Coordinates of N, CA and C in Angstrom, one line a residue:
M1 N -21.1 2.9 21.4 CA -19.8 3.3 21.0 C -19.5 2.8 19.6
A2 N -18.9 3.6 18.7 CA -18.7 3.1 17.3 C -17.5 2.1 17.3
E3 N -17.6 1.2 16.4 CA -16.6 0.2 16.3 C -15.5 0.6 15.3
V4 N -14.2 0.3 15.7 CA -13.1 0.6 14.8 C -13.2 -0.5 13.7
Q5 N -13.2 -0.1 12.5 CA -13.3 -1.0 11.3 C -12.2 -0.6 10.3
R6 N -12.0 -1.6 9.4 CA -11.2 -1.3 8.2 C -12.1 -1.5 7.0
T7 N -11.8 -0.7 6.0 CA -12.6 -0.8 4.7 C -11.6 -0.7 3.6
F8 N -12.1 -1.3 2.5 CA -11.3 -1.2 1.2 C -11.9 -0.2 0.3
V9 N -11.0 0.7 -0.3 CA -11.4 1.7 -1.2 C -10.4 1.6 -2.4
A10 N -10.9 1.7 -3.6 CA -10.1 1.7 -4.8 C -10.5 2.8 -5.7
I11 N -9.5 3.6 -6.1 CA -9.7 4.6 -7.1 C -9.6 3.9 -8.4
K12 N -10.7 3.9 -9.2 CA -10.7 3.2 -10.4 C -9.9 3.9 -11.5
P13 N -9.7 3.2 -12.7 CA -8.9 3.8 -13.7 C -9.4 5.2 -14.2
D14 N -10.7 5.5 -14.2 CA -11.1 6.8 -14.6 C -10.7 7.9 -13.6
G15 N -10.7 7.6 -12.3 CA -10.2 8.5 -11.3 C -8.7 8.8 -11.4
V16 N -7.9 7.7 -11.7 CA -6.5 7.8 -11.9 C -6.2 8.7 -13.1
Q17 N -6.9 8.3 -14.2 CA -6.6 9.0 -15.5 C -7.0 10.5 -15.4
R18 N -8.0 10.8 -14.6 CA -8.4 12.2 -14.5 C -7.6 13.0 -13.5
G19 N -6.6 12.4 -12.9 CA -5.8 13.1 -11.9 C -6.4 13.4 -10.6
L20 N -7.3 12.5 -10.1 CA -8.1 12.8 -8.9 C -7.5 12.1 -7.7
V21 N -6.4 11.4 -7.8 CA -5.9 10.6 -6.7 C -5.7 11.4 -5.4
G22 N -5.0 12.5 -5.6 CA -4.7 13.3 -4.4 C -5.9 13.9 -3.7
E23 N -6.8 14.3 -4.6 CA -8.1 14.9 -4.1 C -8.9 13.8 -3.3
I24 N -8.9 12.6 -3.8 CA -9.7 11.5 -3.2 C -9.1 11.1 -1.9
V25 N -7.7 10.9 -1.9 CA -7.0 10.5 -0.7 C -7.2 11.6 0.4
S26 N -7.1 12.8 0.0 CA -7.3 14.0 0.9 C -8.7 14.0 1.6
R27 N -9.7 13.6 0.8 CA -11.1 13.6 1.4 C -11.2 12.6 2.5
F28 N -10.6 11.4 2.4 CA -10.6 10.4 3.4 C -9.8 10.8 4.6
E29 N -8.6 11.4 4.4 CA -7.8 11.9 5.5 C -8.5 13.0 6.3
K30 N -9.2 13.9 5.5 CA -9.9 15.0 6.2 C -11.1 14.5 7.0
R31 N -11.7 13.4 6.6 CA -12.8 12.9 7.4 C -12.3 12.3 8.7
G32 N -11.0 12.0 8.8 CA -10.4 11.4 10.0 C -10.1 10.0 9.9
L33 N -10.2 9.3 8.8 CA -9.8 7.9 8.6 C -8.3 7.8 8.6
K34 N -7.8 6.7 9.0 CA -6.3 6.4 9.0 C -6.0 5.5 7.9
L35 N -5.0 5.9 7.0 CA -4.6 5.1 5.9 C -3.6 4.0 6.5
V36 N -4.0 2.7 6.2 CA -3.1 1.6 6.7 C -2.6 0.8 5.6
G37 N -3.0 1.1 4.3 CA -2.4 0.4 3.2 C -2.8 1.1 1.9
M38 N -1.8 1.1 1.0 CA -2.0 1.8 -0.3 C -1.1 1.2 -1.3
K39 N -1.6 1.0 -2.5 CA -0.7 0.6 -3.6 C -1.3 1.1 -5.0
F40 N -0.4 1.5 -5.8 CA -0.7 1.9 -7.2 C -0.4 0.6 -8.0
M41 N -1.4 0.1 -8.7 CA -1.3 -1.2 -9.4 C -2.1 -1.3 -10.6
Q42 N -1.7 -2.3 -11.4 CA -2.5 -2.7 -12.6 C -3.3 -4.0 -12.1
V43 N -4.6 -4.0 -12.2 CA -5.4 -5.1 -11.8 C -5.4 -6.1 -13.0
T44 N -5.0 -7.4 -12.7 CA -5.0 -8.4 -13.7 C -6.4 -8.9 -13.9
K45 N -6.6 -9.6 -15.0 CA -8.0 -10.2 -15.3 C -8.4 -11.1 -14.2
E46 N -7.4 -12.0 -13.7 CA -7.7 -12.9 -12.7 C -8.1 -12.2 -11.4
L47 N -7.4 -11.2 -11.0 CA -7.7 -10.4 -9.8 C -9.1 -9.8 -9.9
A48 N -9.4 -9.2 -11.1 CA -10.7 -8.6 -11.3 C -11.8 -9.6 -11.2
E49 N -11.6 -10.7 -11.8 CA -12.7 -11.8 -11.7 C -12.9 -12.2 -10.3
T50 N -11.9 -12.3 -9.5 CA -12.0 -12.6 -8.1 C -12.8 -11.5 -7.4
H51 N -12.3 -10.3 -7.6 CA -12.9 -9.1 -6.9 C -14.4 -9.0 -7.2
Y52 N -14.8 -9.2 -8.5 CA -16.2 -9.1 -8.9 C -16.9 -10.4 -9.0
G53 N -16.4 -11.4 -8.3 CA -16.9 -12.8 -8.3 C -18.4 -12.9 -8.1
E54 N -19.0 -12.1 -7.2 CA -20.4 -12.3 -7.0 C -21.2 -11.9 -8.1
H55 N -20.6 -11.2 -9.1 CA -21.4 -10.8 -10.3 C -21.2 -11.7 -11.5
K56 N -20.4 -12.7 -11.3 CA -20.1 -13.7 -12.5 C -21.4 -14.2 -13.0
G57 N -21.5 -14.2 -14.3 CA -22.7 -14.7 -14.9 C -23.8 -13.6 -15.2
K58 N -23.6 -12.5 -14.7 CA -24.5 -11.4 -14.9 C -24.0 -10.6 -16.2
P59 N -25.0 -10.0 -16.9 CA -24.6 -9.4 -18.2 C -23.6 -8.3 -18.1
F60 N -23.4 -7.7 -17.0 CA -22.4 -6.6 -16.9 C -21.1 -7.0 -16.4
F61 N -20.9 -8.3 -16.0 CA -19.7 -8.8 -15.5 C -18.4 -8.6 -16.3
E62 N -18.5 -8.9 -17.6 CA -17.3 -8.7 -18.5 C -17.0 -7.2 -18.6
G63 N -18.0 -6.3 -18.6 CA -17.7 -4.9 -18.6 C -17.0 -4.4 -17.4
L64 N -17.4 -4.9 -16.2 CA -16.7 -4.6 -15.0 C -15.2 -5.0 -15.0
V65 N -15.0 -6.2 -15.4 CA -13.6 -6.8 -15.5 C -12.8 -6.0 -16.5
G66 N -13.4 -5.7 -17.7 CA -12.7 -5.0 -18.7 C -12.3 -3.6 -18.3
F67 N -13.2 -2.9 -17.6 CA -13.0 -1.5 -17.1 C -11.9 -1.5 -16.1
I68 N -12.0 -2.3 -15.0 CA -11.1 -2.2 -13.9 C -9.7 -2.6 -14.3
T69 N -9.5 -3.4 -15.4 CA -8.2 -3.8 -15.9 C -7.7 -2.8 -17.0
S70 N -8.5 -1.8 -17.4 CA -8.1 -0.9 -18.5 C -7.0 0.1 -18.2
G71 N -6.7 0.2 -16.9 CA -5.6 1.2 -16.5 C -5.3 1.0 -15.0
P72 N -4.3 1.7 -14.5 CA -4.0 1.5 -13.1 C -5.0 2.0 -12.2
V73 N -5.0 1.4 -11.0 CA -5.9 1.8 -9.9 C -5.1 2.1 -8.6
V74 N -5.7 2.7 -7.7 CA -5.0 2.9 -6.4 C -5.9 2.2 -5.4
A75 N -5.3 1.1 -4.8 CA -6.0 0.3 -3.8 C -5.6 0.7 -2.5
M76 N -6.6 0.9 -1.6 CA -6.3 1.5 -0.2 C -7.1 0.7 0.9
V77 N -6.5 0.7 2.1 CA -7.2 0.3 3.2 C -7.3 1.4 4.2
W78 N -8.5 1.8 4.7 CA -8.7 2.9 5.6 C -9.2 2.3 6.9
E79 N -8.9 2.9 8.0 CA -9.3 2.4 9.3 C -9.8 3.6 10.2
G80 N -10.8 3.3 11.0 CA -11.4 4.2 11.9 C -12.7 3.8 12.4
K81 N -13.3 4.6 13.4 CA -14.6 4.3 13.9 C -15.6 4.4 12.8
D82 N -16.4 3.3 12.6 CA -17.4 3.3 11.5 C -16.8 3.6 10.2
A83 N -15.6 3.1 9.9 CA -14.9 3.4 8.7 C -15.7 3.0 7.4
I84 N -16.5 1.9 7.5 CA -17.2 1.5 6.3 C -18.3 2.5 5.9
A85 N -19.1 2.9 6.9 CA -20.2 3.9 6.7 C -19.6 5.3 6.3
I86 N -18.5 5.7 7.0 CA -17.9 7.0 6.7 C -17.4 7.0 5.3
A87 N -16.7 5.9 4.9 CA -16.2 5.9 3.5 C -17.3 5.9 2.5
R88 N -18.3 5.1 2.7 CA -19.5 5.1 1.8 C -20.1 6.4 1.7
N89 N -20.3 7.1 2.8 CA -20.9 8.5 2.7 C -20.0 9.5 2.0
T90 N -18.7 9.3 2.2 CA -17.7 10.2 1.5 C -17.7 9.9 0.0
I91 N -17.9 8.7 -0.4 CA -17.9 8.3 -1.8 C -19.2 8.7 -2.5
G92 N -20.4 8.6 -1.9 CA -21.6 8.9 -2.4 C -22.3 7.7 -3.1
A93 N -23.5 8.0 -3.6 CA -24.4 6.9 -4.2 C -23.7 6.3 -5.4
T94 N -23.9 5.0 -5.6 CA -23.3 4.3 -6.8 C -23.7 5.0 -8.1
N95 N -24.9 5.5 -8.2 CA -25.3 6.2 -9.4 C -25.0 7.7 -9.1
P96 N -24.0 8.3 -9.8 CA -23.6 9.6 -9.6 C -24.7 10.7 -9.7
A97 N -25.7 10.3 -10.5 CA -26.9 11.2 -10.7 C -27.6 11.4 -9.4
A98 N -27.5 10.4 -8.5 CA -28.2 10.4 -7.2 C -27.3 10.8 -6.0
A99 N -26.0 11.0 -6.4 CA -25.0 11.3 -5.3 C -25.1 12.7 -4.9
A100 N -25.0 12.9 -3.6 CA -25.1 14.3 -3.1 C -23.9 15.1 -3.5
P101 N -24.1 16.4 -3.7 CA -22.9 17.3 -3.9 C -22.0 17.2 -2.6
G102 N -20.7 17.3 -2.8 CA -19.8 17.2 -1.7 C -19.3 15.8 -1.5
T103 N -19.9 14.8 -2.2 CA -19.4 13.5 -2.2 C -18.4 13.3 -3.4
I104 N -17.6 12.3 -3.4 CA -16.7 12.1 -4.5 C -17.5 12.0 -5.8
R105 N -18.4 11.1 -5.8 CA -19.2 10.8 -7.0 C -20.1 12.0 -7.4
G106 N -20.6 12.7 -6.4 CA -21.5 13.8 -6.6 C -20.7 15.0 -7.2
D107 N -19.4 15.1 -6.9 CA -18.6 16.2 -7.4 C -17.9 15.9 -8.7
F108 N -17.6 14.6 -9.0 CA -16.7 14.3 -10.1 C -17.3 13.3 -11.1
A109 N -18.4 12.7 -10.9 CA -18.9 11.6 -11.8 C -20.2 12.0 -12.4
I110 N -20.5 11.4 -13.5 CA -21.8 11.6 -14.2 C -22.6 10.3 -14.4
E111 N -21.9 9.2 -14.6 CA -22.6 8.0 -14.9 C -22.0 6.8 -14.1
I112 N -22.8 5.7 -13.9 CA -22.4 4.6 -13.1 C -21.1 3.9 -13.7
G113 N -21.0 3.8 -15.0 CA -19.9 3.2 -15.6 C -18.6 3.9 -15.4
R114 N -18.6 5.1 -15.0 CA -17.4 5.9 -14.7 C -17.6 6.6 -13.4
N115 N -17.7 5.9 -12.3 CA -18.1 6.5 -11.1 C -16.9 6.6 -10.1
I116 N -15.7 6.7 -10.6 CA -14.4 7.1 -10.0 C -13.8 6.2 -8.9
V117 N -14.7 5.6 -8.1 CA -14.1 5.0 -6.9 C -15.0 3.8 -6.4
H118 N -14.4 2.8 -5.8 CA -15.1 1.7 -5.3 C -14.9 1.7 -3.8
G119 N -15.9 1.3 -3.0 CA -15.8 1.2 -1.6 C -16.6 0.0 -1.1
S120 N -16.0 -0.8 -0.1 CA -16.7 -1.9 0.4 C -18.1 -1.5 1.0
D121 N -19.0 -2.4 0.8 CA -20.4 -2.1 1.3 C -20.8 -2.7 2.6
G122 N -19.9 -3.4 3.3 CA -20.1 -4.0 4.6 C -18.9 -4.7 5.1
P123 N -19.0 -5.1 6.4 CA -17.8 -5.7 7.0 C -17.3 -7.0 6.3
E124 N -18.2 -7.8 5.8 CA -17.8 -9.0 5.1 C -17.1 -8.7 3.8
S125 N -17.6 -7.8 3.0 CA -17.0 -7.4 1.8 C -15.7 -6.7 2.0
A126 N -15.6 -5.9 3.1 CA -14.4 -5.2 3.4 C -13.3 -6.2 3.7
T127 N -13.6 -7.2 4.5 CA -12.6 -8.2 4.9 C -12.2 -9.0 3.6
R128 N -13.1 -9.4 2.8 CA -12.8 -10.1 1.6 C -12.0 -9.3 0.6
E129 N -12.4 -8.1 0.4 CA -11.6 -7.2 -0.6 C -10.2 -6.9 -0.1
I130 N -10.1 -6.6 1.2 CA -8.8 -6.3 1.7 C -7.9 -7.5 1.5
G131 N -8.4 -8.7 1.7 CA -7.6 -9.9 1.5 C -7.3 -10.2 0.1
I132 N -8.1 -9.8 -0.8 CA -7.8 -10.0 -2.2 C -6.6 -9.0 -2.7
F133 N -6.6 -7.8 -2.2 CA -5.7 -6.8 -2.7 C -4.4 -6.7 -1.9
F134 N -4.5 -7.1 -0.6 CA -3.3 -6.9 0.3 C -3.0 -8.1 1.1
S135 N -1.7 -8.4 1.3 CA -1.3 -9.4 2.3 C -1.1 -8.7 3.6
T136 N -1.1 -9.5 4.7 CA -1.0 -8.9 6.0 C 0.2 -8.0 6.1
G137 N 1.3 -8.4 5.6 CA 2.6 -7.7 5.7 C 2.6 -6.3 4.9
E138 N 1.6 -6.1 4.1 CA 1.5 -4.9 3.3 C 0.7 -3.8 4.1
L139 N 0.2 -4.1 5.2 CA -0.6 -3.2 6.0 C 0.2 -2.6 7.1
A140 N 0.1 -1.3 7.3 CA 0.9 -0.6 8.3 C 0.0 -0.5 9.6
D141 N 0.2 -1.5 10.4 CA -0.7 -1.6 11.6 C -0.1 -0.8 12.8
N142 N 1.2 -0.6 12.8 CA 1.8 -0.1 14.0 C 2.1 1.4 14.0
W143 N 1.1 2.2 13.7 CA 1.3 3.6 13.8 C 0.0 4.3 14.2
N144 N 0.2 5.4 14.9 CA -1.0 6.2 15.3 C -1.0 7.6 14.8
R145 N -2.1 8.0 14.3 CA -2.2 9.4 13.9 C -2.2 10.3 15.1
T146 N -1.3 11.2 15.2 CA -1.2 12.0 16.4 C -2.3 13.0 16.6
V147 N -3.1 13.2 15.5 CA -4.3 14.1 15.6 C -5.5 13.3 16.0
Q148 N -5.4 12.0 16.2 CA -6.6 11.2 16.4 C -7.5 11.7 17.6
C149 N -6.8 12.1 18.6 CA -7.6 12.6 19.8 C -8.4 13.8 19.5
W150 N -8.1 14.5 18.3 CA -8.9 15.7 17.9 C -10.0 15.3 16.9
V151 N -9.9 14.0 16.5 CA -10.9 13.5 15.5 C -12.1 12.8 16.2
S152 N -11.7 11.9 17.2 CA -12.8 11.1 17.8 C -12.4 11.0 19.3
E153 N -13.5 10.7 20.1 CA -13.3 10.5 21.5 C -12.7 9.1 21.8

């Protein structure tokens, strides 16, 4: 039986600037995931450095921080059975050139540096990233999607 999980997804500044927010949110909803948190925000340098902390000291770290702080993002928490794997499959490969058609990156991105969206890569990173971007009170825990019985057993 699949485990109900939460995952963090962020629409990066390129996705926001290109007007893809509605399309991206729609894809996760259509897959059957439940939105439990969302905010439109400007990422500070400090928040970006915390988020990308595992890359500190690597040559591309400053570029990551500079890009994610270059414009607003949409930070989201999605919930559902196998939410992490479902979100990752919906997003597509990190390198858009290897991303399958029908995925977000396969349909809208060309290069790694402008790959539209970020998604947690596992349970530990999901918990960590959700905690960085959201407080407990910002998550809507007490609602049920009335269509859920049509999405999963």
